[in-house]
Amino acid sequence: MSTALSLRSVSKTYSTGGQSFKALDHVDLDIEEGRLVVILGPSGAGKSTLLNLIGGMDTPSEGTITAGGTDISRYTENQLADYRAEHIGFIFQFYNILPTLTVLENVNLVADLSKNAIDGMQALEAVGLADHLNKFPNQLSGGEQQRVSIARAIAKNPSLLLCDEPTGALDSATGVTILKILKEQAQMGKTVIIVTHNSLFADIADVVIRLKNGKIKSVTKGQSLFLCD
């Protein structure tokens, strides 16, 4: 199986008020294509920083990030914008869908961003919302709105789906539905990365990465635990 992402000695340091804070500290990581990866850790562990670096929303202070065989860690802002548009689908805890557009119109917005976009109706069928395409967001439940945001991400036809606490605003039953959809996307060949503090996500993951204080503490693959220094 091909490697979707490779991080080598990646660190991220932020400076504020004359003080420096290392959010990530020399992270080494390889993620294979078509895997559902869960990144676990407490608040402040570096989870969101890692997701932002992988998604091209930030650049590392040190180290290299290779995505699809290309080093993105020294990309310009324009190159990062193209990378995000063509290769990344983002799914957040809060749905970020436009209230004045219908479900289908919200999903089809990405057609202007990605050259590889698929038909919005196809994406809505994948998340079980084919019967809701003409509804507006205020006519949907929270779980249905989150499925719209997932459909929009899928419609970009990205190689990577990056999810930041995608079920955090949902009840447990609806959250299970969302996780099943994300698992199906991984089974179809997408690489899905979920950042969360909820250890229950580990049950559905192909790989579980545990972060603490900006360092990888362990990587679990199946039933085998690989401890990190």
mmCIF file of C-alpha atoms in Angstrom:
data_model
loop_
_atom_site.group_PDB
_atom_site.id
_atom_site.type_symbol
_atom_site.label_atom_id
_atom_site.label_comp_id
_atom_site.label_asym_id
_atom_site.label_seq_id
_atom_site.Cartn_x
_atom_site.Cartn_y
_atom_site.Cartn_z
ATOM 1 C CA MET A 1 0.000 0.000 0.000
ATOM 2 C CA SER A 2 1.303 3.475 -0.905
ATOM 3 C CA THR A 3 2.224 6.121 1.648
ATOM 4 C CA ALA A 4 -0.203 9.035 1.713
ATOM 5 C CA LEU A 5 1.753 11.161 4.191
ATOM 6 C CA SER A 6 5.248 11.148 5.584
ATOM 7 C CA LEU A 7 6.442 13.496 8.332
ATOM 8 C CA ARG A 8 10.092 13.696 9.287
ATOM 9 C CA SER A 9 11.289 15.516 12.404
ATOM 10 C CA VAL A 10 8.384 17.951 12.181
ATOM 11 C CA SER A 11 8.224 20.662 14.832
ATOM 12 C CA LYS A 12 6.032 23.726 15.177
ATOM 13 C CA THR A 13 6.964 26.591 17.475
ATOM 14 C CA TYR A 14 4.725 29.569 18.181
ATOM 15 C CA SER A 15 5.931 32.814 19.715
ATOM 16 C CA THR A 16 3.710 35.111 21.737
ATOM 17 C CA GLY A 17 4.486 37.840 24.231
ATOM 18 C CA GLY A 18 8.200 37.230 23.892
ATOM 19 C CA GLN A 19 7.782 33.555 24.830
ATOM 20 C CA SER A 20 8.078 30.469 22.617
ATOM 21 C CA PHE A 21 5.854 27.417 22.775
ATOM 22 C CA LYS A 22 6.585 24.183 20.906
ATOM 23 C CA ALA A 23 3.214 22.751 19.866
ATOM 24 C CA LEU A 24 4.832 19.830 18.013
ATOM 25 C CA ASP A 25 8.229 18.413 18.875
ATOM 26 C CA HIS A 26 10.134 16.401 16.218
ATOM 27 C CA VAL A 27 7.295 14.211 15.014
ATOM 28 C CA ASP A 28 8.050 11.281 12.685
ATOM 29 C CA LEU A 29 5.035 9.619 11.110
ATOM 30 C CA ASP A 30 3.969 7.609 8.049
ATOM 31 C CA ILE A 31 0.311 7.176 7.072
ATOM 32 C CA GLU A 32 -0.741 4.752 4.348
ATOM 33 C CA GLU A 33 -3.412 5.443 1.748
ATOM 34 C CA GLY A 34 -6.915 4.161 2.412
ATOM 35 C CA ARG A 35 -6.583 4.129 6.190
ATOM 36 C CA LEU A 36 -8.844 5.583 8.845
ATOM 37 C CA VAL A 37 -6.468 7.220 11.313
ATOM 38 C CA VAL A 38 -7.524 8.562 14.701
ATOM 39 C CA ILE A 39 -5.279 11.049 16.495
ATOM 40 C CA LEU A 40 -5.995 11.088 20.214
ATOM 41 C CA GLY A 41 -4.760 13.327 22.987
ATOM 42 C CA PRO A 42 -5.804 15.815 25.643
ATOM 43 C CA SER A 43 -6.296 19.505 24.994
ATOM 44 C CA GLY A 44 -2.965 21.102 24.147
ATOM 45 C CA ALA A 45 -1.382 17.839 22.993
ATOM 46 C CA GLY A 46 -0.745 19.185 19.478
ATOM 47 C CA LYS A 47 -3.586 17.435 17.650
ATOM 48 C CA SER A 48 -5.002 20.469 15.849
ATOM 49 C CA THR A 49 -1.512 21.745 15.031
ATOM 50 C CA LEU A 50 -0.698 18.423 13.395
ATOM 51 C CA LEU A 51 -3.950 18.496 11.417
ATOM 52 C CA ASN A 52 -3.287 22.075 10.279
ATOM 53 C CA LEU A 53 0.181 21.158 9.043
ATOM 54 C CA ILE A 54 -1.056 18.098 7.160
ATOM 55 C CA GLY A 55 -3.883 20.162 5.649
ATOM 56 C CA GLY A 56 -1.584 22.948 4.446
ATOM 57 C CA MET A 57 -3.162 25.556 6.712
ATOM 58 C CA ASP A 58 0.194 26.114 8.399
ATOM 59 C CA THR A 59 3.848 25.297 7.755
ATOM 60 C CA PRO A 60 6.327 23.547 10.069
ATOM 61 C CA SER A 61 9.095 25.408 11.876
ATOM 62 C CA GLU A 62 11.349 22.411 11.276
ATOM 63 C CA GLY A 63 11.201 19.160 9.345
ATOM 64 C CA THR A 64 9.484 18.008 6.167
ATOM 65 C CA ILE A 65 5.957 16.913 5.256
ATOM 66 C CA THR A 66 5.548 14.815 2.127
ATOM 67 C CA ALA A 67 2.035 14.316 0.730
ATOM 68 C CA GLY A 68 1.514 12.049 -2.264
ATOM 69 C CA GLY A 69 5.248 12.020 -2.886
ATOM 70 C CA THR A 70 5.588 15.837 -2.895
ATOM 71 C CA ASP A 71 7.279 17.915 -0.187
ATOM 72 C CA ILE A 72 4.677 20.513 0.842
ATOM 73 C CA SER A 73 6.557 21.872 3.845
ATOM 74 C CA ARG A 74 8.198 24.690 1.895
ATOM 75 C CA TYR A 75 5.250 25.557 -0.312
ATOM 76 C CA THR A 76 4.336 29.186 -0.881
ATOM 77 C CA GLU A 77 0.909 30.460 0.202
ATOM 78 C CA ASN A 78 -0.387 30.094 -3.363
ATOM 79 C CA GLN A 79 0.933 26.549 -3.616
ATOM 80 C CA LEU A 80 -0.655 25.659 -0.284
ATOM 81 C CA ALA A 81 -3.979 27.103 -1.463
ATOM 82 C CA ASP A 82 -3.835 24.880 -4.551
ATOM 83 C CA TYR A 83 -2.880 21.879 -2.414
ATOM 84 C CA ARG A 84 -5.859 22.448 -0.100
ATOM 85 C CA ALA A 85 -8.248 22.950 -3.012
ATOM 86 C CA GLU A 86 -7.169 19.876 -4.955
ATOM 87 C CA HIS A 87 -6.222 17.332 -2.305
ATOM 88 C CA ILE A 88 -7.891 18.110 1.040
ATOM 89 C CA GLY A 89 -11.458 17.756 2.271
ATOM 90 C CA PHE A 90 -12.083 19.418 5.637
ATOM 91 C CA ILE A 91 -14.780 18.338 8.098
ATOM 92 C CA PHE A 92 -15.134 20.342 11.309
ATOM 93 C CA GLN A 93 -17.117 20.016 14.527
ATOM 94 C CA PHE A 94 -19.362 22.894 13.445
ATOM 95 C CA TYR A 95 -20.806 22.400 10.040
ATOM 96 C CA ASN A 96 -19.868 25.644 8.223
ATOM 97 C CA ILE A 97 -22.665 25.320 5.689
ATOM 98 C CA LEU A 98 -24.393 28.373 4.266
ATOM 99 C CA PRO A 99 -27.945 28.924 5.591
ATOM 100 C CA THR A 100 -29.210 30.654 2.429
ATOM 101 C CA LEU A 101 -28.293 27.770 0.119
ATOM 102 C CA THR A 102 -30.004 24.436 -0.313
ATOM 103 C CA VAL A 103 -28.294 21.187 0.597
ATOM 104 C CA LEU A 104 -27.318 20.521 -3.021
ATOM 105 C CA GLU A 105 -26.122 24.093 -3.559
ATOM 106 C CA ASN A 106 -23.929 23.875 -0.449
ATOM 107 C CA VAL A 107 -22.330 20.682 -1.710
ATOM 108 C CA ASN A 108 -21.851 21.948 -5.264
ATOM 109 C CA LEU A 109 -19.877 24.974 -4.028
ATOM 110 C CA VAL A 110 -16.703 22.907 -4.185
ATOM 111 C CA ALA A 111 -17.002 22.437 -7.947
ATOM 112 C CA ASP A 112 -15.377 25.849 -8.320
ATOM 113 C CA LEU A 113 -12.450 24.836 -6.105
ATOM 114 C CA SER A 114 -11.427 21.409 -7.323
ATOM 115 C CA LYS A 115 -10.706 20.196 -10.832
ATOM 116 C CA ASN A 116 -11.481 16.658 -9.650
ATOM 117 C CA ALA A 117 -14.877 17.408 -8.104
ATOM 118 C CA ILE A 118 -17.615 14.811 -8.452
ATOM 119 C CA ASP A 119 -21.334 15.443 -8.894
ATOM 120 C CA GLY A 120 -22.914 16.805 -5.706
ATOM 121 C CA MET A 121 -25.827 14.411 -5.981
ATOM 122 C CA GLN A 122 -23.413 11.474 -5.944
ATOM 123 C CA ALA A 123 -21.819 12.795 -2.750
ATOM 124 C CA LEU A 124 -25.226 13.255 -1.111
ATOM 125 C CA GLU A 125 -26.167 9.685 -1.992
ATOM 126 C CA ALA A 126 -22.960 8.523 -0.283
ATOM 127 C CA VAL A 127 -24.072 10.109 3.015
ATOM 128 C CA GLY A 128 -27.738 9.137 2.719
ATOM 129 C CA LEU A 129 -29.169 12.581 1.944
ATOM 130 C CA ALA A 130 -30.392 12.110 -1.610
ATOM 131 C CA ASP A 131 -33.951 12.920 -0.481
ATOM 132 C CA HIS A 132 -32.947 16.224 1.136
ATOM 133 C CA LEU A 133 -31.198 18.039 -1.707
ATOM 134 C CA ASN A 134 -33.695 20.933 -1.925
ATOM 135 C CA LYS A 135 -33.965 21.560 1.817
ATOM 136 C CA PHE A 136 -32.272 24.443 3.610
ATOM 137 C CA PRO A 137 -29.976 23.900 6.623
ATOM 138 C CA ASN A 138 -32.601 25.115 9.128
ATOM 139 C CA GLN A 139 -34.838 22.260 7.985
ATOM 140 C CA LEU A 140 -32.223 19.656 8.970
ATOM 141 C CA SER A 141 -31.139 18.064 12.237
ATOM 142 C CA GLY A 142 -27.605 18.561 13.519
ATOM 143 C CA GLY A 143 -26.587 15.138 12.265
ATOM 144 C CA GLU A 144 -28.018 15.849 8.831
ATOM 145 C CA GLN A 145 -26.157 19.167 8.679
ATOM 146 C CA GLN A 146 -22.933 17.385 9.533
ATOM 147 C CA ARG A 147 -23.632 14.888 6.748
ATOM 148 C CA VAL A 148 -24.012 17.839 4.357
ATOM 149 C CA SER A 149 -20.559 19.055 5.396
ATOM 150 C CA ILE A 150 -19.160 15.552 4.832
ATOM 151 C CA ALA A 151 -20.847 15.366 1.422
ATOM 152 C CA ARG A 152 -19.294 18.710 0.506
ATOM 153 C CA ALA A 153 -15.857 17.399 1.492
ATOM 154 C CA ILE A 154 -16.418 14.171 -0.445
ATOM 155 C CA ALA A 155 -17.584 16.114 -3.517
ATOM 156 C CA LYS A 156 -14.129 17.679 -3.829
ATOM 157 C CA ASN A 157 -12.905 14.123 -4.455
ATOM 158 C CA PRO A 158 -9.852 14.696 -2.252
ATOM 159 C CA SER A 159 -7.124 12.208 -1.444
ATOM 160 C CA LEU A 160 -7.261 13.242 2.230
ATOM 161 C CA LEU A 161 -10.295 13.818 4.458
ATOM 162 C CA LEU A 162 -9.273 15.743 7.585
ATOM 163 C CA CYS A 163 -11.776 15.780 10.437
ATOM 164 C CA ASP A 164 -11.517 17.964 13.546
ATOM 165 C CA GLU A 165 -13.858 16.607 16.266
ATOM 166 C CA PRO A 166 -16.492 15.767 13.598
ATOM 167 C CA THR A 167 -19.017 14.357 16.088
ATOM 168 C CA GLY A 168 -18.349 16.721 18.996
ATOM 169 C CA ALA A 169 -21.647 18.591 18.584
ATOM 170 C CA LEU A 170 -23.758 15.467 18.041
ATOM 171 C CA ASP A 171 -25.478 12.906 20.239
ATOM 172 C CA SER A 172 -23.830 9.502 20.484
ATOM 173 C CA ALA A 173 -26.219 7.661 18.131
ATOM 174 C CA THR A 174 -25.816 10.284 15.396
ATOM 175 C CA GLY A 175 -22.072 10.294 15.991
ATOM 176 C CA VAL A 176 -21.949 6.568 15.258
ATOM 177 C CA THR A 177 -23.672 7.211 11.911
ATOM 178 C CA ILE A 178 -21.067 9.850 11.009
ATOM 179 C CA LEU A 179 -18.198 7.516 11.946
ATOM 180 C CA LYS A 180 -19.668 4.749 9.772
ATOM 181 C CA ILE A 181 -19.733 7.136 6.803
ATOM 182 C CA LEU A 182 -16.096 8.106 7.387
ATOM 183 C CA LYS A 183 -15.121 4.447 7.714
ATOM 184 C CA GLU A 184 -16.813 3.729 4.380
ATOM 185 C CA GLN A 185 -14.798 6.518 2.751
ATOM 186 C CA ALA A 186 -11.573 4.913 3.962
ATOM 187 C CA GLN A 187 -12.719 1.561 2.624
ATOM 188 C CA MET A 188 -13.239 3.258 -0.753
ATOM 189 C CA GLY A 189 -9.594 4.369 -0.809
ATOM 190 C CA LYS A 190 -9.653 7.805 0.837
ATOM 191 C CA THR A 191 -7.225 8.499 3.648
ATOM 192 C CA VAL A 192 -9.305 9.727 6.596
ATOM 193 C CA ILE A 193 -7.677 11.421 9.588
ATOM 194 C CA ILE A 194 -9.796 12.233 12.643
ATOM 195 C CA VAL A 195 -8.533 14.430 15.468
ATOM 196 C CA THR A 196 -10.385 13.936 18.741
ATOM 197 C CA HIS A 197 -10.051 13.652 22.516
ATOM 198 C CA ASN A 198 -12.643 10.821 22.541
ATOM 199 C CA SER A 199 -10.880 7.480 23.060
ATOM 200 C CA LEU A 200 -13.987 5.574 21.867
ATOM 201 C CA PHE A 201 -12.980 6.482 18.301
ATOM 202 C CA ALA A 202 -10.118 4.014 18.604
ATOM 203 C CA ASP A 203 -12.570 1.142 18.142
ATOM 204 C CA ILE A 204 -13.176 1.985 14.468
ATOM 205 C CA ALA A 205 -9.653 3.061 13.489
ATOM 206 C CA ASP A 206 -7.104 1.266 11.356
ATOM 207 C CA VAL A 207 -4.402 3.269 13.114
ATOM 208 C CA VAL A 208 -4.508 5.147 16.435
ATOM 209 C CA ILE A 209 -1.899 7.818 17.154
ATOM 210 C CA ARG A 210 -1.637 9.151 20.692
ATOM 211 C CA LEU A 211 -0.127 12.583 21.229
ATOM 212 C CA LYS A 212 1.041 14.211 24.442
ATOM 213 C CA ASN A 213 2.938 17.466 24.876
ATOM 214 C CA GLY A 214 3.609 17.723 21.164
ATOM 215 C CA LYS A 215 5.149 14.262 20.881
ATOM 216 C CA ILE A 216 3.842 10.954 19.574
ATOM 217 C CA LYS A 217 3.595 8.594 22.530
ATOM 218 C CA SER A 218 2.299 5.540 20.687
ATOM 219 C CA VAL A 219 0.995 4.250 17.370
ATOM 220 C CA THR A 220 -1.471 1.364 17.453
ATOM 221 C CA LYS A 221 -2.083 -0.699 14.316
ATOM 222 C CA GLY A 222 -4.669 -3.404 14.735
ATOM 223 C CA GLN A 223 -3.781 -5.192 17.949
ATOM 224 C CA SER A 224 -0.071 -4.260 17.972
ATOM 225 C CA LEU A 225 1.215 -1.344 20.018
ATOM 226 C CA PHE A 226 4.335 0.494 18.882
ATOM 227 C CA LEU A 227 5.678 2.683 21.694
ATOM 228 C CA CYS A 228 7.589 5.830 20.764
ATOM 229 C CA ASP A 229 10.469 7.441 22.635
#
